[in-house]
XYZ file of C-alpha atoms in Angstrom:
668
model
C -0.071 0.037 -0.057
C 2.944 2.335 0.488
C 3.882 2.298 -3.311
C 0.746 4.315 -4.483
C 1.140 6.874 -1.643
C 4.716 7.394 -2.420
C 3.878 7.764 -6.160
C 1.021 10.242 -5.148
C 3.185 12.497 -3.187
C 5.495 12.928 -6.251
C 4.693 16.075 -8.331
C 5.313 15.425 -12.000
C 3.627 18.743 -13.293
C 6.032 20.963 -15.338
C 5.848 24.468 -14.365
C 6.128 27.600 -16.545
C 7.437 31.014 -15.142
C 4.935 33.693 -15.700
C 5.867 37.589 -14.665
C 3.344 39.964 -13.069
C 3.687 43.490 -12.074
C 1.307 42.864 -9.041
C 1.164 39.525 -7.132
C -1.833 40.290 -4.817
C -4.409 38.941 -7.030
C -2.460 35.744 -7.572
C -2.079 35.340 -3.939
C -5.610 35.738 -3.368
C -6.331 33.209 -5.945
C -3.970 30.479 -4.295
C -5.137 30.805 -0.771
C -8.844 30.146 -2.151
C -8.005 27.138 -4.206
C -5.428 25.489 -1.650
C -8.237 23.701 0.332
C -10.126 22.654 -2.803
C -6.807 21.017 -4.185
C -6.030 19.249 -1.067
C -9.387 17.823 -0.911
C -9.177 16.516 -4.547
C -5.643 14.901 -3.889
C -6.976 13.249 -0.803
C -9.892 12.017 -2.833
C -7.787 10.565 -5.603
C -5.359 8.823 -3.156
C -8.295 7.241 -1.342
C -9.565 5.789 -4.830
C -6.301 4.381 -5.543
C -5.874 2.891 -2.221
C -9.366 1.451 -2.235
C -8.950 0.022 -5.596
C -5.607 -1.648 -4.925
C -7.052 -3.176 -1.547
C -10.010 -4.504 -3.342
C -7.956 -6.132 -5.990
C -5.649 -7.746 -3.331
C -8.701 -9.235 -1.594
C -10.241 -10.595 -4.995
C -7.189 -12.613 -5.594
C -7.386 -13.829 -1.827
C -10.763 -15.336 -2.721
C -12.699 -14.413 0.047
C -16.114 -16.045 0.940
C -19.363 -16.056 3.191
C -21.156 -18.887 4.531
C -23.559 -20.113 1.826
C -26.684 -22.505 1.604
C -24.654 -25.588 1.885
C -23.831 -24.814 5.663
C -23.443 -27.638 7.911
C -26.117 -28.039 10.464
C -24.714 -27.840 14.028
C -25.802 -30.729 16.297
C -27.126 -32.677 13.189
C -25.882 -35.462 10.928
C -24.299 -34.114 7.686
C -24.273 -36.888 4.754
C -21.269 -36.607 2.334
C -20.350 -38.767 -0.684
C -16.642 -38.934 -1.682
C -15.582 -40.306 -5.026
C -11.844 -41.210 -5.543
C -10.673 -41.844 -8.892
C -8.580 -45.196 -8.735
C -8.281 -45.697 -12.609
C -4.956 -46.188 -14.193
C -4.231 -42.705 -14.984
C -4.056 -41.751 -11.535
C -0.642 -43.576 -11.317
C 0.896 -40.459 -12.995
C 3.425 -38.802 -10.764
C 3.349 -35.467 -9.268
C 6.117 -34.340 -7.136
C 7.121 -37.813 -6.527
C 3.585 -38.980 -5.412
C 0.915 -40.561 -7.628
C -2.261 -38.681 -8.167
C -4.120 -41.309 -6.407
C -1.948 -40.766 -3.344
C -2.705 -37.146 -3.270
C -6.253 -37.615 -3.800
C -6.466 -40.051 -0.953
C -4.485 -37.629 1.251
C -7.003 -34.739 0.290
C -9.859 -36.997 0.886
C -8.588 -37.890 4.389
C -8.283 -34.247 5.337
C -11.509 -33.293 4.094
C -13.231 -36.110 6.184
C -11.346 -34.907 9.331
C -12.743 -31.322 8.826
C -16.174 -33.058 9.418
C -17.972 -33.638 12.797
C -17.888 -36.992 14.437
C -21.680 -37.574 13.921
C -21.604 -37.076 10.157
C -21.667 -39.889 7.710
C -20.033 -40.863 4.556
C -19.988 -42.661 1.481
C -16.763 -43.815 -0.287
C -17.027 -44.536 -3.784
C -14.717 -45.798 -6.384
C -14.519 -46.724 -10.010
C -15.089 -50.573 -8.429
C -18.719 -49.419 -7.694
C -18.654 -52.453 -5.218
C -21.821 -53.421 -3.321
C -20.095 -52.306 0.002
C -19.742 -48.848 -1.405
C -23.422 -48.394 -1.159
C -23.456 -48.052 2.687
C -22.776 -44.981 4.864
C -19.770 -45.019 7.163
C -18.911 -43.202 10.348
C -15.811 -40.956 10.340
C -13.257 -43.696 11.563
C -14.699 -46.247 9.000
C -14.308 -43.673 6.342
C -10.847 -42.758 7.057
C -9.789 -46.595 7.119
C -11.598 -47.103 3.780
C -9.827 -44.190 2.081
C -6.486 -45.826 3.040
C -7.391 -49.141 1.615
C -8.277 -47.695 -1.817
C -6.042 -49.129 -4.669
C -5.832 -48.873 -8.452
C -8.559 -50.515 -10.452
C -8.909 -51.200 -14.167
C -12.633 -50.217 -14.240
C -13.635 -46.687 -15.252
C -16.873 -44.737 -14.872
C -17.973 -41.622 -16.550
C -18.942 -38.415 -14.294
C -22.954 -38.879 -15.024
C -22.782 -42.476 -13.627
C -20.831 -41.570 -10.622
C -23.188 -38.356 -9.645
C -26.122 -40.537 -10.170
C -24.759 -43.295 -7.837
C -23.663 -40.627 -5.095
C -27.224 -38.900 -5.464
C -29.010 -42.157 -5.155
C -27.032 -43.250 -1.911
C -27.613 -39.807 -0.360
C -31.261 -39.791 -1.335
C -31.897 -42.896 0.889
C -31.274 -40.858 3.836
C -33.719 -38.108 3.071
C -31.147 -35.351 3.067
C -32.430 -32.149 1.725
C -29.043 -30.798 0.755
C -26.732 -33.585 -0.789
C -23.048 -32.686 -0.687
C -20.826 -34.986 -2.912
C -17.062 -34.685 -3.995
C -15.386 -36.150 -6.992
C -11.405 -36.335 -6.566
C -9.997 -37.138 -10.222
C -7.703 -36.264 -12.792
C -10.813 -35.815 -14.968
C -9.817 -37.422 -18.209
C -11.775 -36.077 -21.210
C -13.548 -39.294 -21.833
C -14.842 -39.290 -18.188
C -16.622 -36.064 -18.266
C -18.389 -36.101 -21.886
C -22.086 -35.876 -21.803
C -23.056 -34.902 -18.353
C -26.715 -34.109 -18.380
C -27.737 -34.938 -14.676
C -29.746 -32.268 -13.013
C -30.928 -32.331 -9.201
C -31.485 -28.982 -7.533
C -30.629 -30.659 -4.136
C -27.529 -32.140 -5.184
C -24.253 -30.194 -4.973
C -21.349 -31.709 -6.771
C -17.867 -30.356 -6.038
C -15.219 -31.394 -8.466
C -11.682 -31.478 -7.263
C -8.986 -31.727 -10.197
C -5.462 -33.402 -9.627
C -3.321 -32.067 -12.596
C 0.364 -33.028 -13.671
C 2.120 -33.184 -16.687
C 0.370 -35.023 -19.649
C 2.111 -38.274 -20.752
C 2.663 -39.463 -24.420
C 1.100 -42.886 -24.898
C 0.921 -45.651 -27.633
C -1.252 -48.582 -27.091
C -2.915 -51.544 -29.061
C -6.405 -50.588 -29.770
C -7.839 -53.995 -31.040
C -7.127 -57.024 -32.990
C -9.310 -59.001 -35.358
C -8.952 -61.876 -37.773
C -9.566 -61.651 -41.387
C -11.181 -64.881 -41.563
C -14.460 -65.848 -39.680
C -12.957 -69.029 -38.606
C -9.548 -70.519 -38.080
C -8.683 -74.002 -39.398
C -5.530 -75.886 -38.037
C -2.784 -76.068 -40.698
C -4.313 -73.145 -42.640
C -2.911 -69.726 -43.005
C -4.526 -67.069 -40.661
C -4.347 -63.391 -41.022
C -4.428 -61.199 -37.817
C -4.817 -57.449 -37.940
C -3.329 -55.442 -35.260
C -4.489 -51.741 -34.746
C -1.923 -49.670 -32.834
C -2.816 -46.068 -31.984
C -0.430 -43.306 -30.892
C -2.415 -41.037 -28.578
C 0.492 -38.325 -28.250
C 1.652 -35.023 -30.136
C 4.820 -36.470 -31.307
C 5.491 -39.340 -34.192
C 6.433 -42.591 -32.815
C 9.179 -44.543 -34.792
C 10.508 -48.176 -34.417
C 7.981 -49.203 -31.859
C 8.639 -53.109 -31.017
C 5.585 -55.464 -31.497
C 5.871 -59.181 -30.824
C 3.271 -61.906 -31.404
C 2.947 -64.903 -29.012
C 0.907 -67.975 -29.603
C 0.465 -70.518 -26.739
C 3.599 -69.106 -24.916
C 5.801 -69.325 -28.193
C 6.960 -66.126 -30.021
C 6.146 -66.385 -33.577
C 6.975 -63.015 -34.941
C 8.525 -59.493 -33.880
C 8.484 -56.453 -35.920
C 8.731 -52.757 -35.604
C 6.087 -50.217 -36.494
C 5.843 -46.485 -37.090
C 2.823 -44.252 -36.241
C 2.215 -40.528 -36.921
C 1.078 -38.414 -34.051
C -2.627 -38.688 -33.260
C -3.181 -41.435 -35.599
C -3.238 -45.351 -35.870
C -1.586 -48.054 -37.792
C -2.737 -51.318 -38.727
C -0.342 -54.165 -39.153
C -0.727 -57.646 -40.423
C 0.296 -60.870 -38.679
C 0.167 -63.994 -40.828
C 0.530 -67.501 -38.946
C -0.573 -71.154 -39.180
C -2.480 -72.548 -36.280
C -0.882 -75.808 -35.195
C -3.102 -76.870 -32.254
C -6.555 -77.995 -32.498
C -9.015 -76.462 -29.961
C -8.373 -73.385 -27.794
C -5.517 -71.282 -28.610
C -3.997 -68.224 -26.729
C -2.548 -65.321 -28.650
C -0.924 -62.388 -27.142
C 0.026 -59.322 -29.060
C 2.116 -56.747 -27.298
C 4.374 -53.508 -27.730
C 7.099 -51.882 -25.692
C 6.161 -48.355 -24.359
C 6.505 -46.742 -21.124
C 5.315 -45.463 -18.885
C 2.023 -46.305 -19.315
C 1.774 -49.854 -19.803
C -1.955 -51.364 -19.205
C -2.669 -51.111 -22.996
C 0.598 -52.710 -24.310
C -0.880 -56.234 -24.248
C -3.782 -57.435 -26.139
C -5.041 -60.900 -25.249
C -7.223 -62.955 -27.898
C -8.470 -66.650 -27.609
C -9.632 -68.594 -30.565
C -10.910 -72.103 -31.330
C -9.012 -73.609 -34.273
C -10.893 -76.507 -35.669
C -9.352 -79.367 -37.558
C -12.174 -79.068 -39.944
C -15.891 -77.529 -39.899
C -18.461 -80.289 -39.409
C -21.490 -80.322 -41.498
C -24.489 -82.878 -41.156
C -26.609 -83.725 -44.121
C -30.008 -85.099 -43.331
C -31.834 -86.762 -46.215
C -33.530 -89.971 -47.235
C -30.417 -90.435 -49.541
C -26.962 -89.052 -50.449
C -27.278 -85.744 -51.944
C -24.668 -85.354 -54.629
C -24.930 -81.633 -54.944
C -24.427 -81.392 -50.909
C -21.540 -83.953 -51.372
C -20.077 -81.669 -53.976
C -19.853 -78.686 -51.706
C -18.719 -80.201 -48.572
C -17.486 -83.755 -49.219
C -14.611 -82.805 -51.534
C -13.707 -79.845 -49.527
C -10.595 -80.374 -47.024
C -11.783 -77.840 -44.607
C -15.131 -79.464 -44.035
C -16.012 -82.816 -42.519
C -19.267 -83.983 -44.002
C -21.587 -86.443 -42.016
C -24.684 -87.734 -43.597
C -27.602 -89.084 -41.558
C -31.320 -90.321 -42.164
C -34.044 -88.481 -40.762
C -34.172 -90.848 -37.893
C -31.390 -88.939 -36.191
C -30.078 -89.890 -32.884
C -27.217 -87.573 -32.402
C -26.960 -85.948 -28.829
C -24.048 -83.208 -29.163
C -25.503 -80.893 -31.691
C -22.978 -78.230 -31.044
C -20.176 -79.713 -32.967
C -21.830 -78.958 -36.165
C -21.340 -75.789 -38.087
C -24.241 -76.295 -40.369
C -27.028 -78.765 -40.804
C -28.562 -79.223 -44.185
C -31.973 -80.775 -44.472
C -32.785 -81.854 -48.136
C -35.646 -83.346 -49.985
C -37.336 -85.091 -46.901
C -40.961 -86.164 -47.507
C -41.675 -85.655 -43.929
C -40.287 -83.871 -40.936
C -41.102 -85.830 -37.749
C -41.717 -84.174 -34.472
C -38.734 -85.580 -33.070
C -36.599 -84.280 -35.923
C -38.284 -80.972 -35.701
C -37.662 -80.711 -31.942
C -33.960 -81.571 -32.342
C -33.546 -79.027 -35.058
C -35.411 -76.360 -33.252
C -33.288 -76.794 -30.326
C -29.976 -76.745 -32.275
C -30.959 -73.504 -34.022
C -32.235 -71.580 -30.770
C -28.751 -72.595 -29.228
C -26.946 -70.872 -31.995
C -26.757 -73.450 -34.852
C -27.848 -72.840 -38.396
C -29.926 -75.041 -40.619
C -30.680 -74.854 -44.307
C -34.132 -76.664 -45.616
C -34.652 -77.702 -49.092
C -38.155 -79.012 -49.234
C -39.263 -82.100 -51.373
C -42.292 -81.472 -53.536
C -44.001 -84.552 -52.595
C -43.593 -83.904 -48.877
C -46.188 -83.558 -46.061
C -46.808 -79.811 -46.119
C -48.193 -79.979 -42.725
C -45.191 -81.264 -41.159
C -42.957 -78.752 -42.829
C -45.440 -75.927 -41.620
C -45.315 -77.165 -37.839
C -41.465 -77.078 -38.071
C -41.265 -73.559 -39.639
C -43.968 -72.334 -37.330
C -41.899 -73.358 -34.253
C -39.101 -71.327 -35.622
C -41.201 -68.143 -36.560
C -40.625 -68.709 -40.326
C -43.181 -68.298 -42.965
C -45.248 -71.200 -43.816
C -45.798 -72.934 -47.302
C -49.010 -72.368 -48.931
C -48.495 -74.488 -51.802
C -46.395 -75.131 -54.898
C -46.008 -73.460 -58.315
C -45.069 -75.056 -61.712
C -44.665 -72.059 -63.597
C -41.160 -71.678 -65.093
C -39.451 -68.521 -63.564
C -35.741 -67.514 -62.948
C -33.745 -66.185 -60.176
C -33.149 -62.441 -60.778
C -32.783 -60.704 -57.423
C -29.687 -61.606 -55.098
C -29.505 -59.619 -51.850
C -25.698 -58.828 -52.115
C -26.092 -57.010 -48.956
C -26.777 -60.393 -46.979
C -23.758 -61.863 -45.070
C -23.705 -64.846 -47.219
C -22.993 -63.095 -50.532
C -21.124 -59.934 -49.159
C -17.607 -61.095 -49.793
C -18.732 -63.359 -52.805
C -19.859 -60.557 -55.259
C -19.318 -56.944 -54.922
C -21.858 -56.371 -57.690
C -24.072 -58.804 -59.867
C -21.810 -59.538 -62.722
C -23.417 -58.294 -66.010
C -23.048 -61.561 -67.929
C -24.147 -64.000 -65.174
C -26.567 -66.674 -66.064
C -29.167 -66.639 -63.486
C -30.559 -70.330 -62.720
C -33.872 -71.361 -64.076
C -36.697 -72.651 -61.762
C -39.334 -75.138 -62.917
C -41.046 -75.700 -59.606
C -40.994 -73.809 -56.157
C -42.970 -73.508 -53.011
C -45.219 -70.353 -52.492
C -44.728 -68.836 -48.941
C -47.411 -66.953 -46.973
C -47.269 -63.410 -47.237
C -47.581 -62.790 -43.474
C -45.208 -60.228 -42.007
C -42.045 -61.357 -40.409
C -39.741 -59.213 -38.434
C -36.990 -61.750 -38.185
C -36.958 -62.282 -41.980
C -34.317 -61.449 -44.263
C -34.526 -62.120 -47.957
C -31.779 -63.827 -49.795
C -33.083 -64.833 -53.409
C -36.259 -63.665 -55.268
C -37.741 -64.452 -58.723
C -38.202 -62.043 -61.584
C -41.802 -61.835 -60.232
C -40.728 -60.789 -56.896
C -41.655 -64.216 -55.356
C -39.421 -65.293 -52.503
C -36.948 -68.271 -53.317
C -34.623 -68.282 -50.183
C -34.792 -66.154 -46.779
C -33.143 -66.243 -43.520
C -35.013 -66.356 -40.192
C -33.542 -65.758 -36.800
C -34.696 -67.775 -33.878
C -33.019 -67.518 -30.287
C -29.402 -67.508 -31.257
C -29.394 -69.182 -34.301
C -30.383 -69.278 -38.221
C -33.033 -70.840 -40.247
C -32.524 -70.476 -43.903
C -35.570 -71.755 -45.958
C -35.278 -72.493 -49.829
C -38.412 -72.428 -52.018
C -36.862 -75.033 -54.157
C -35.402 -78.512 -53.679
C -31.539 -79.571 -53.865
C -32.116 -81.525 -57.107
C -31.649 -80.691 -60.812
C -34.869 -81.878 -61.736
C -36.827 -78.805 -60.226
C -34.314 -76.004 -60.591
C -30.594 -75.205 -61.866
C -29.934 -73.406 -58.363
C -27.750 -76.686 -56.943
C -25.699 -76.601 -60.290
C -25.531 -72.756 -60.449
C -22.385 -70.608 -59.548
C -24.038 -69.177 -56.394
C -24.807 -72.553 -54.691
C -21.559 -73.622 -53.497
C -20.277 -70.186 -52.124
C -23.864 -69.835 -50.752
C -23.875 -73.010 -48.370
C -20.047 -72.522 -47.880
C -20.792 -69.052 -46.000
C -23.632 -70.405 -44.055
C -21.347 -72.925 -42.562
C -18.563 -70.291 -42.159
C -20.981 -67.605 -40.566
C -22.192 -70.232 -38.177
C -18.815 -70.617 -36.704
C -17.683 -67.017 -36.749
C -17.775 -66.883 -33.126
C -14.702 -68.826 -32.415
C -12.710 -65.902 -31.365
C -13.243 -64.897 -27.810
C -12.298 -61.226 -26.332
C -13.783 -59.616 -23.369
C -13.295 -55.893 -21.996
C -12.807 -55.864 -18.208
C -15.461 -53.495 -16.766
C -18.301 -54.061 -19.319
C -21.685 -55.833 -18.287
C -21.314 -57.914 -21.530
C -22.003 -61.793 -21.769
C -20.355 -64.582 -23.853
C -21.822 -68.035 -24.385
C -20.353 -71.455 -24.268
C -21.889 -74.605 -25.662
C -22.823 -77.052 -23.252
C -24.621 -80.171 -22.663
C -24.745 -80.042 -18.930
C -28.219 -80.025 -17.636
C -27.146 -80.351 -13.727
C -27.234 -77.723 -11.269
C -23.575 -77.025 -11.574
C -21.798 -73.787 -12.601
C -18.797 -72.774 -14.701
C -15.803 -71.177 -12.976
C -13.148 -68.795 -14.611
C -9.911 -69.775 -13.566
C -6.281 -69.072 -14.098
C -3.019 -69.359 -12.005
C -3.792 -66.205 -9.847
C -7.403 -66.463 -9.189
C -10.833 -68.446 -9.573
C -14.228 -67.401 -9.270
C -17.909 -68.262 -10.063
C -19.348 -65.555 -12.456
C -23.041 -64.936 -12.903
C -24.500 -67.340 -15.567
C -27.647 -68.863 -16.776
C -28.552 -71.734 -18.943
C -30.593 -71.235 -22.238
C -30.988 -74.446 -24.351
C -27.686 -76.117 -25.005
C -25.683 -73.047 -24.073
C -24.714 -71.117 -20.854
C -24.413 -67.506 -21.123
C -21.585 -66.084 -18.693
C -21.462 -62.555 -17.190
C -17.949 -61.988 -15.731
C -19.017 -58.679 -14.147
C -17.074 -56.832 -11.513
C -15.367 -59.989 -10.353
C -12.983 -59.911 -13.520
C -10.446 -57.459 -12.665
C -6.915 -58.261 -14.157
C -6.134 -58.991 -18.067
C -5.080 -62.121 -19.259
C -6.443 -65.591 -20.088
C -9.262 -67.507 -18.117
C -10.201 -71.212 -18.550
C -14.048 -71.760 -18.451
C -14.263 -74.936 -16.430
C -16.653 -77.032 -14.668
C -16.075 -78.160 -11.086
C -13.960 -81.123 -10.679
C -12.737 -80.729 -14.454
C -9.168 -80.000 -15.529
C -10.042 -79.458 -19.152
C -11.228 -76.103 -20.392
C -14.523 -75.922 -22.171
C -13.538 -72.458 -23.636
C -10.606 -69.847 -22.840
C -11.586 -66.348 -22.219
C -9.134 -63.345 -23.207
C -9.646 -60.611 -21.049
C -8.387 -56.925 -21.886
C -8.323 -53.630 -20.193
C -10.793 -51.010 -21.268
C -9.113 -48.708 -23.887
C -11.096 -45.584 -22.726
C -8.191 -44.731 -20.498
C -5.436 -44.832 -23.183
C -5.989 -41.384 -24.482
C -4.070 -39.069 -22.129
C -6.105 -35.942 -22.637
C -7.542 -34.339 -19.440
C -9.513 -31.404 -18.376
C -7.902 -28.640 -16.138
C -9.883 -26.571 -13.648
C -10.404 -23.631 -16.067
C -11.592 -26.300 -18.463
C -14.123 -27.619 -15.880
C -15.329 -24.344 -15.016
C -16.058 -23.509 -18.598
C -17.850 -26.717 -19.232
C -20.175 -26.428 -16.355
C -20.485 -22.536 -16.105
C -24.198 -22.922 -16.687
C -24.796 -25.635 -13.967
C -25.195 -23.957 -10.617
C -24.932 -27.257 -8.669
C -21.527 -28.270 -9.972
C -18.639 -26.248 -8.368
C -14.839 -26.449 -9.401
C -12.424 -26.300 -6.381
C -8.894 -25.247 -7.220
C -6.069 -23.146 -6.401
C -5.840 -22.107 -2.514
C -8.924 -24.319 -1.822
C -6.824 -27.487 -2.319
C -4.288 -26.442 0.526
C -5.953 -28.588 2.926
C -9.256 -30.478 3.677
C -10.573 -27.975 5.939
C -10.216 -25.291 3.133
C -12.257 -27.569 0.722
C -14.878 -28.063 3.418
C -15.005 -24.050 4.001
C -15.253 -23.316 0.268
C -18.094 -25.811 -0.379
C -20.015 -24.268 2.466
C -19.431 -20.741 1.616
C -20.458 -18.089 -0.994
C -17.203 -16.647 -2.978
C -16.763 -12.741 -2.774
C -13.820 -12.348 -5.447
C -16.245 -11.077 -8.236
C -17.632 -8.470 -5.858
C -14.200 -7.156 -4.639
C -13.192 -7.164 -8.372
C -15.922 -5.140 -9.381
C -15.407 -2.610 -6.553
C -11.590 -2.248 -7.696
C -12.895 -1.280 -11.087
C -15.607 1.188 -9.555
C -12.778 3.065 -7.611
C -10.510 3.198 -10.559
C -13.363 4.725 -12.722
C -14.261 7.345 -9.863
C -10.357 8.216 -9.726
C -10.473 8.890 -13.549
C -13.627 11.124 -13.119
C -12.134 13.261 -10.390
C -8.884 13.832 -12.373
C -10.735 14.815 -15.270
C -13.806 16.783 -14.378
C -13.016 18.420 -11.020
C -11.249 21.777 -11.611
C -9.471 23.337 -8.957
C -7.421 25.766 -10.791
C -9.487 28.987 -10.324
C -6.824 31.162 -11.856
C -7.066 29.245 -14.953
C -10.770 29.614 -15.001
C -10.582 33.233 -14.573
C -7.950 33.563 -17.353
């Protein structure tokens, strides 16, 4: 404050000598204006001192008690979320951000009274985090918080905090979120509740460069032992600098198969190709890894796949069908089994496709077997016989939500409409060849015109009559043809589209052989099973073993690993008392944390400037937990002091410009 006073005392006006013959009049004017000049100078000095004082107080961020004030003698309910995701492992002054968040949370809790109750919430969202703790329990729980692979967005966190605090019937609900506020965490926050006050406490440090494996996927829908397999690997550079010579290695069943180096431009992705030949029938474990420090959780991508010696196809007919045999019997990738309609096979899950051709009757036993196979995820293609029992066919079709046969037409027609968007033709033809000869049809079934939401057209005649369609039922597919699989009634079995069509039906049915799971998701995966006893699958590796949530549907079991699955790697899916794995699950960490972009305190204030119930605490507020508690239960005054400083500066300007005290100048 001394500086403006010293400056004020200096006179910087330049004087000019004026000669007078008589100075009596000058002395009178000077005496008259002395008091007015002194008053003006004092007022200007006061304005300057008040403006400087107000500015200093504004930067000190003063506050008054607000409407979140604690009620003395009664319980206050407070929810504290501590972000324990992998990005909180970054260092700031030799301490991880998680350690700093835990320290701040500890000081915050200590600033409240003994009768207050607290909720501790982390990314784990465990069941034990839905209850309220006393002060000592809360401090102990904070101390036990450890890193987790799980992630939650801000809206999900706020809703859970509000839900728990609402159970106590509190009119004013106070919640804290201590986090580094990764950009993906804060997106799309729309939650509104006037009684819920959310206080954001950001922890900032230097942003890290990161390179991670985004995903991996096969070029082929299935893998065959001894056949070349192509695996695509997508690696992403999340940083702002180009990355050169990043080591990438591929391990299959514990053996390194290939190593290479990749280059990735800043902020972009690179897709590389790994080509290998599976040597082991059954489940295989593939691990693709890169070398990148210090962020390592996304350096590995685990993938399991089931390599078949061959794809099994079952043909059910009253005699060998030469066209079906020509497609599958002479192809080394398939193992064709032929059976009569009196089928007695128990394990249907080993077949990729079941072909029903030219049967005169579909018995109730066969209908039940086929329907169960379809609903469990299998694929069936039906070629009807024209001297068949229409009622038996319609009962089977009706049980699988398919269109029924109204009758048969002997009017000659032609295939003219191929649905190239359908999966079985998607990689066969890019467009219909101009010189393609469409097969003639001499006799075909007429289907009912009822609407079916589960229907997808595959082939039609030039009159727009349906020749083949796909119907979904449960987890499987039923393909129904209007023509039989013989040359007498149509040219379809001998046409160029017949073999690739059946081939893709078998391949697509087996396209779920690769198994990859993202930790933290609520997704389910299915395993085929003939187990009907009340026993449960377990997920097991060398470090852990647990029983996940699961339910039986027909001949498959849907398994939901849920929050029990915490660590990336391979897990055997086994039944109790069995050492052999029914399947192998590959678990990977969520890649949402890979992008090292974070919101600063100023970014958060900008984003939530129109939300009166979201407050961002930063700067001097973070000096101690007590400061945070006081800030939450207060009204900031810095804006008012800043306005006062501007007002005093304006008043000073007006005084200097419009208060004329030089009476001599006026008289002159």
